Structure formats: C-alpha cells, structure tokens
Amino acid sequence: GDGIVQTQYVASIDATGREDMFYGYDADDIETPAQDRQHLVDLCLLFEMHGVAVLATDYCSTPENMDNSYLLNNEKGFISFAADERELNKTAADVSSCVI
C-alpha cells in the first residue's frame, strides 16, 4: 500500500486477530524473531490506534513463555490467549498456568 490508513475501511472493523505475535511464528513455544515480531506489533498498534480491538494468540506451552505472552500482550493493550496447542480446543480456564 501507500502507507495511508484508509480510515473509512478501518472504522468498519470491530476487531482483528493476530497469531504468533510473540511465540510460535517459526515453531510452537519458540519466541517470534524480533524483526517479524516488530512488524506484527506495529500493524496491531495501528489498528488499536484507530479503535480496533486486537485479539492475539501465541502458541507456547511452557509456563514461563505463556506468562510472558500474557505480559507482553497486556503491555500493548491486546486481548490475548497463550495456546498450548494449535488445535485451540482449550479455554484459558483449561490451561493451568494462565495468568489473565
């Protein structure tokens, strides 16, 4: 694109989803590479600046990574879920290490 936000289009969006923001981009439970992560964060912050909620799913299974995923997403104002598997067949209540 030309780098100009199409505000009429963005205003029609209630929320956007993003997977692998902080974990899972290359492999589950592995931190997303910094350059890729920054690009994803920047796009999501652009949506957030225009009133669009960001729903983020990271794929991580170790308690430390799950906690860090929630912390990093919370710091950005994103609604997040640290999924311990890609099937997404568990809720946050089912994942014992969740810090919400």
CSV table of N, CA and C in Angstrom, one decimal:
chain,number,residue,atom,x,y,z
A,1,GLY,N,0.8,-1.2,0.0
A,1,GLY,CA,0.0,0.0,0.0
A,1,GLY,C,0.9,1.3,0.0
A,2,ASP,N,0.2,2.3,0.1
A,2,ASP,CA,0.9,3.6,0.0
A,2,ASP,C,1.2,4.2,1.4
A,3,GLY,N,0.9,3.4,2.4
A,3,GLY,CA,1.2,3.9,3.8
A,3,GLY,C,0.1,4.7,4.4
A,4,ILE,N,-1.0,5.0,3.7
A,4,ILE,CA,-2.1,5.8,4.2
A,4,ILE,C,-3.2,4.9,4.8
A,5,VAL,N,-3.6,5.2,6.0
A,5,VAL,CA,-4.6,4.4,6.6
A,5,VAL,C,-5.9,4.8,6.0
A,6,GLN,N,-6.7,3.8,5.5
A,6,GLN,CA,-8.0,4.0,4.9
A,6,GLN,C,-9.0,4.0,6.1
A,7,THR,N,-9.2,5.2,6.7
A,7,THR,CA,-10.0,5.3,7.9
A,7,THR,C,-11.4,4.8,7.8
A,8,GLN,N,-12.1,5.0,6.6
A,8,GLN,CA,-13.4,4.5,6.4
A,8,GLN,C,-13.5,3.0,6.5
A,9,TYR,N,-12.5,2.4,5.9
A,9,TYR,CA,-12.4,0.9,5.9
A,9,TYR,C,-12.1,0.4,7.4
A,10,VAL,N,-11.1,1.0,8.0
A,10,VAL,CA,-10.8,0.6,9.4
A,10,VAL,C,-11.9,0.8,10.3
A,11,ALA,N,-12.7,1.9,10.1
A,11,ALA,CA,-13.9,2.2,11.0
A,11,ALA,C,-14.9,1.1,10.9
A,12,SER,N,-14.9,0.3,9.9
A,12,SER,CA,-15.9,-0.7,9.7
A,12,SER,C,-15.5,-2.1,10.4
A,13,ILE,N,-14.3,-2.1,11.0
A,13,ILE,CA,-13.8,-3.3,11.6
A,13,ILE,C,-13.9,-3.2,13.1
A,14,ASP,N,-14.5,-4.2,13.7
A,14,ASP,CA,-14.6,-4.2,15.2
A,14,ASP,C,-13.4,-4.8,15.9
A,15,ALA,N,-12.8,-5.8,15.3
A,15,ALA,CA,-11.6,-6.4,15.9
A,15,ALA,C,-10.8,-7.1,14.8
A,16,THR,N,-9.5,-7.3,15.1
A,16,THR,CA,-8.6,-8.1,14.2
A,16,THR,C,-7.9,-9.1,15.0
A,17,GLY,N,-7.6,-10.2,14.4
A,17,GLY,CA,-6.9,-11.3,15.1
A,17,GLY,C,-5.5,-11.4,14.5
A,18,ARG,N,-4.6,-11.8,15.4
A,18,ARG,CA,-3.1,-12.0,15.0
A,18,ARG,C,-2.6,-13.2,15.8
A,19,GLU,N,-2.1,-14.1,15.0
A,19,GLU,CA,-1.4,-15.3,15.6
A,19,GLU,C,0.1,-15.1,15.6
A,20,ASP,N,0.8,-15.8,16.6
A,20,ASP,CA,2.2,-15.8,16.6
A,20,ASP,C,2.9,-14.5,16.9
A,21,MET,N,2.3,-13.6,17.5
A,21,MET,CA,2.9,-12.3,17.7
A,21,MET,C,4.2,-12.4,18.5
A,22,PHE,N,4.2,-13.1,19.6
A,22,PHE,CA,5.4,-13.2,20.4
A,22,PHE,C,6.0,-14.6,20.5
A,23,TYR,N,5.1,-15.6,20.2
A,23,TYR,CA,5.6,-17.0,20.2
A,23,TYR,C,4.9,-17.8,19.1
A,24,GLY,N,5.6,-18.7,18.5
A,24,GLY,CA,5.0,-19.6,17.5
A,24,GLY,C,5.2,-19.3,16.1
A,25,TYR,N,5.8,-18.2,15.7
A,25,TYR,CA,5.9,-17.8,14.3
A,25,TYR,C,6.7,-18.8,13.5
A,26,ASP,N,7.8,-19.3,14.0
A,26,ASP,CA,8.6,-20.3,13.3
A,26,ASP,C,8.3,-21.7,13.8
A,27,ALA,N,8.0,-21.8,15.1
A,27,ALA,CA,7.7,-23.1,15.8
A,27,ALA,C,7.0,-22.8,17.1
A,28,ASP,N,6.2,-23.7,17.5
A,28,ASP,CA,5.5,-23.6,18.8
A,28,ASP,C,6.5,-23.5,19.9
A,29,ASP,N,6.2,-22.6,20.9
A,29,ASP,CA,6.9,-22.4,22.1
A,29,ASP,C,8.3,-21.8,21.9
A,30,ILE,N,8.5,-21.3,20.7
A,30,ILE,CA,9.7,-20.6,20.3
A,30,ILE,C,9.4,-19.1,20.1
A,31,GLU,N,10.2,-18.2,20.6
A,31,GLU,CA,9.9,-16.8,20.5
A,31,GLU,C,10.0,-16.4,19.0
A,32,THR,N,9.0,-15.5,18.6
A,32,THR,CA,8.9,-15.0,17.3
A,32,THR,C,10.2,-14.1,17.1
A,33,PRO,N,10.9,-14.3,15.9
A,33,PRO,CA,12.0,-13.4,15.6
A,33,PRO,C,11.7,-11.9,15.8
A,34,ALA,N,12.7,-11.2,16.3
A,34,ALA,CA,12.5,-9.8,16.6
A,34,ALA,C,11.9,-8.9,15.4
A,35,GLN,N,12.5,-9.1,14.3
A,35,GLN,CA,12.1,-8.3,13.1
A,35,GLN,C,10.6,-8.6,12.7
A,36,ASP,N,10.3,-9.9,12.7
A,36,ASP,CA,8.9,-10.3,12.4
A,36,ASP,C,8.0,-9.8,13.5
A,37,ARG,N,8.4,-10.0,14.7
A,37,ARG,CA,7.6,-9.6,15.9
A,37,ARG,C,7.3,-8.1,15.8
A,38,GLN,N,8.3,-7.3,15.5
A,38,GLN,CA,8.1,-5.8,15.5
A,38,GLN,C,7.1,-5.4,14.4
A,39,HIS,N,7.2,-6.1,13.2
A,39,HIS,CA,6.3,-5.8,12.1
A,39,HIS,C,4.8,-6.1,12.5
A,40,LEU,N,4.6,-7.3,13.2
A,40,LEU,CA,3.3,-7.7,13.6
A,40,LEU,C,2.8,-6.7,14.7
A,41,VAL,N,3.6,-6.3,15.6
A,41,VAL,CA,3.2,-5.4,16.7
A,41,VAL,C,2.8,-4.1,16.1
A,42,ASP,N,3.6,-3.6,15.2
A,42,ASP,CA,3.4,-2.3,14.6
A,42,ASP,C,2.0,-2.3,13.9
A,43,LEU,N,1.7,-3.3,13.1
A,43,LEU,CA,0.4,-3.4,12.4
A,43,LEU,C,-0.7,-3.4,13.4
A,44,CYS,N,-0.6,-4.2,14.5
A,44,CYS,CA,-1.6,-4.3,15.5
A,44,CYS,C,-1.8,-3.0,16.3
A,45,LEU,N,-0.7,-2.3,16.5
A,45,LEU,CA,-0.8,-1.0,17.2
A,45,LEU,C,-1.5,0.0,16.3
A,46,LEU,N,-1.3,-0.1,15.0
A,46,LEU,CA,-2.0,0.8,14.1
A,46,LEU,C,-3.5,0.6,14.1
A,47,PHE,N,-3.9,-0.7,14.2
A,47,PHE,CA,-5.4,-0.9,14.4
A,47,PHE,C,-5.9,-0.4,15.7
A,48,GLU,N,-5.1,-0.7,16.7
A,48,GLU,CA,-5.5,-0.2,18.1
A,48,GLU,C,-5.7,1.3,18.1
A,49,MET,N,-4.8,2.0,17.5
A,49,MET,CA,-4.8,3.5,17.5
A,49,MET,C,-6.1,4.0,16.8
A,50,HIS,N,-6.7,3.1,16.0
A,50,HIS,CA,-8.0,3.5,15.3
A,50,HIS,C,-9.2,2.8,15.9
A,51,GLY,N,-9.1,2.4,17.2
A,51,GLY,CA,-10.2,1.9,17.9
A,51,GLY,C,-10.6,0.4,17.6
A,52,VAL,N,-9.7,-0.3,16.9
A,52,VAL,CA,-10.0,-1.7,16.6
A,52,VAL,C,-9.3,-2.6,17.6
A,53,ALA,N,-10.1,-3.4,18.3
A,53,ALA,CA,-9.5,-4.3,19.3
A,53,ALA,C,-8.6,-5.4,18.6
A,54,VAL,N,-7.5,-5.7,19.3
A,54,VAL,CA,-6.6,-6.7,18.8
A,54,VAL,C,-6.7,-8.0,19.6
A,55,LEU,N,-7.0,-9.1,19.0
A,55,LEU,CA,-7.1,-10.4,19.6
A,55,LEU,C,-5.8,-11.2,19.2
A,56,ALA,N,-5.0,-11.5,20.2
A,56,ALA,CA,-3.7,-12.1,19.8
A,56,ALA,C,-3.6,-13.5,20.4
A,57,THR,N,-3.2,-14.5,19.6
A,57,THR,CA,-3.0,-15.9,20.0
A,57,THR,C,-1.5,-16.2,19.8
A,58,ASP,N,-0.8,-16.6,20.9
A,58,ASP,CA,0.5,-17.1,20.8
A,58,ASP,C,0.5,-18.5,21.1
A,59,TYR,N,1.4,-19.3,20.4
A,59,TYR,CA,1.5,-20.7,20.6
A,59,TYR,C,2.7,-21.1,21.4
A,60,CYS,N,2.4,-21.3,22.7
A,60,CYS,CA,3.5,-21.6,23.7
A,60,CYS,C,3.0,-22.5,24.8
A,61,SER,N,3.8,-23.4,25.3
A,61,SER,CA,3.4,-24.3,26.3
A,61,SER,C,4.1,-24.3,27.6
A,62,THR,N,5.3,-23.7,27.6
A,62,THR,CA,6.0,-23.7,28.9
A,62,THR,C,5.4,-22.6,29.7
A,63,PRO,N,5.3,-22.8,31.0
A,63,PRO,CA,4.6,-21.7,31.9
A,63,PRO,C,5.3,-20.4,31.8
A,64,GLU,N,6.6,-20.3,31.7
A,64,GLU,CA,7.3,-19.1,31.6
A,64,GLU,C,7.0,-18.3,30.3
A,65,ASN,N,6.9,-19.0,29.2
A,65,ASN,CA,6.6,-18.4,27.9
A,65,ASN,C,5.1,-18.0,27.9
A,66,MET,N,4.2,-18.8,28.4
A,66,MET,CA,2.8,-18.4,28.5
A,66,MET,C,2.6,-17.2,29.3
A,67,ASP,N,3.2,-17.1,30.5
A,67,ASP,CA,3.2,-15.9,31.3
A,67,ASP,C,3.7,-14.7,30.6
A,68,ASN,N,4.8,-14.9,29.9
A,68,ASN,CA,5.5,-13.8,29.2
A,68,ASN,C,4.6,-13.3,28.0
A,69,SER,N,3.9,-14.2,27.4
A,69,SER,CA,3.0,-13.9,26.3
A,69,SER,C,1.9,-13.0,26.8
A,70,TYR,N,1.3,-13.4,27.9
A,70,TYR,CA,0.2,-12.5,28.5
A,70,TYR,C,0.7,-11.2,29.0
A,71,LEU,N,1.9,-11.2,29.5
A,71,LEU,CA,2.5,-9.9,30.0
A,71,LEU,C,2.8,-9.0,28.8
A,72,LEU,N,3.4,-9.5,27.7
A,72,LEU,CA,3.7,-8.6,26.6
A,72,LEU,C,2.5,-8.1,25.9
A,73,ASN,N,1.5,-9.0,25.7
A,73,ASN,CA,0.3,-8.6,25.0
A,73,ASN,C,-0.5,-7.6,25.9
A,74,ASN,N,-0.5,-7.8,27.2
A,74,ASN,CA,-1.2,-6.9,28.1
A,74,ASN,C,-0.5,-5.5,28.0
A,75,GLU,N,0.8,-5.5,28.0
A,75,GLU,CA,1.5,-4.2,27.9
A,75,GLU,C,1.1,-3.4,26.7
A,76,LYS,N,0.8,-4.1,25.6
A,76,LYS,CA,0.4,-3.4,24.3
A,76,LYS,C,-1.1,-3.1,24.3
A,77,GLY,N,-1.8,-3.6,25.2
A,77,GLY,CA,-3.3,-3.4,25.2
A,77,GLY,C,-4.0,-4.4,24.4
A,78,PHE,N,-3.4,-5.6,24.1
A,78,PHE,CA,-4.0,-6.6,23.2
A,78,PHE,C,-4.8,-7.6,24.1
A,79,ILE,N,-5.9,-8.1,23.6
A,79,ILE,CA,-6.6,-9.2,24.3
A,79,ILE,C,-5.9,-10.5,23.8
A,80,SER,N,-5.4,-11.3,24.7
A,80,SER,CA,-4.6,-12.4,24.3
A,80,SER,C,-4.9,-13.8,24.9
A,81,PHE,N,-4.5,-14.8,24.2
A,81,PHE,CA,-4.6,-16.2,24.7
A,81,PHE,C,-3.3,-16.9,24.3
A,82,ALA,N,-2.7,-17.5,25.3
A,82,ALA,CA,-1.5,-18.3,25.1
A,82,ALA,C,-2.0,-19.7,25.0
A,83,ALA,N,-2.0,-20.2,23.8
A,83,ALA,CA,-2.5,-21.5,23.5
A,83,ALA,C,-1.3,-22.6,23.5
A,84,ASP,N,-1.6,-23.6,24.3
A,84,ASP,CA,-0.5,-24.6,24.4
A,84,ASP,C,-0.6,-25.7,23.3
A,85,GLU,N,-1.5,-25.5,22.3
A,85,GLU,CA,-1.6,-26.3,21.1
A,85,GLU,C,-2.3,-25.6,20.1
A,86,ARG,N,-2.1,-25.9,18.8
A,86,ARG,CA,-2.7,-25.2,17.7
A,86,ARG,C,-4.1,-25.5,17.4
A,87,GLU,N,-4.6,-26.6,18.0
A,87,GLU,CA,-6.0,-27.0,17.7
A,87,GLU,C,-7.0,-26.1,18.4
A,88,LEU,N,-6.5,-25.3,19.3
A,88,LEU,CA,-7.3,-24.3,20.1
A,88,LEU,C,-8.6,-25.0,20.6
A,89,ASN,N,-8.4,-26.1,21.2
A,89,ASN,CA,-9.5,-26.8,21.8
A,89,ASN,C,-9.6,-26.7,23.3
A,90,LYS,N,-8.9,-25.8,23.9
A,90,LYS,CA,-8.9,-25.5,25.3
A,90,LYS,C,-9.3,-24.0,25.5
A,91,THR,N,-9.9,-23.8,26.7
A,91,THR,CA,-10.1,-22.4,27.0
A,91,THR,C,-9.0,-21.9,28.0
A,92,ALA,N,-9.0,-20.7,28.3
A,92,ALA,CA,-8.0,-20.2,29.2
A,92,ALA,C,-8.1,-20.9,30.6
A,93,ALA,N,-9.3,-21.2,31.0
A,93,ALA,CA,-9.5,-21.9,32.3
A,93,ALA,C,-9.0,-23.3,32.3
A,94,ASP,N,-8.8,-23.9,31.1
A,94,ASP,CA,-8.3,-25.2,31.0
A,94,ASP,C,-6.7,-25.3,31.1
A,95,VAL,N,-6.1,-24.1,30.8
A,95,VAL,CA,-4.7,-24.1,30.8
A,95,VAL,C,-4.2,-23.6,32.2
A,96,SER,N,-3.7,-24.5,33.0
A,96,SER,CA,-3.4,-24.2,34.4
A,96,SER,C,-2.5,-23.0,34.7
A,97,SER,N,-1.6,-22.8,33.7
A,97,SER,CA,-0.5,-21.7,34.0
A,97,SER,C,-1.0,-20.4,33.5
A,98,CYS,N,-2.2,-20.2,33.1
A,98,CYS,CA,-2.6,-18.9,32.6
A,98,CYS,C,-2.6,-17.9,33.7
A,99,VAL,N,-2.1,-16.7,33.3
A,99,VAL,CA,-2.2,-15.5,34.2
A,99,VAL,C,-3.0,-14.5,33.4
A,100,ILE,N,-4.2,-14.3,33.8
A,100,ILE,CA,-5.1,-13.4,33.0
A,100,ILE,C,-5.4,-12.1,33.8
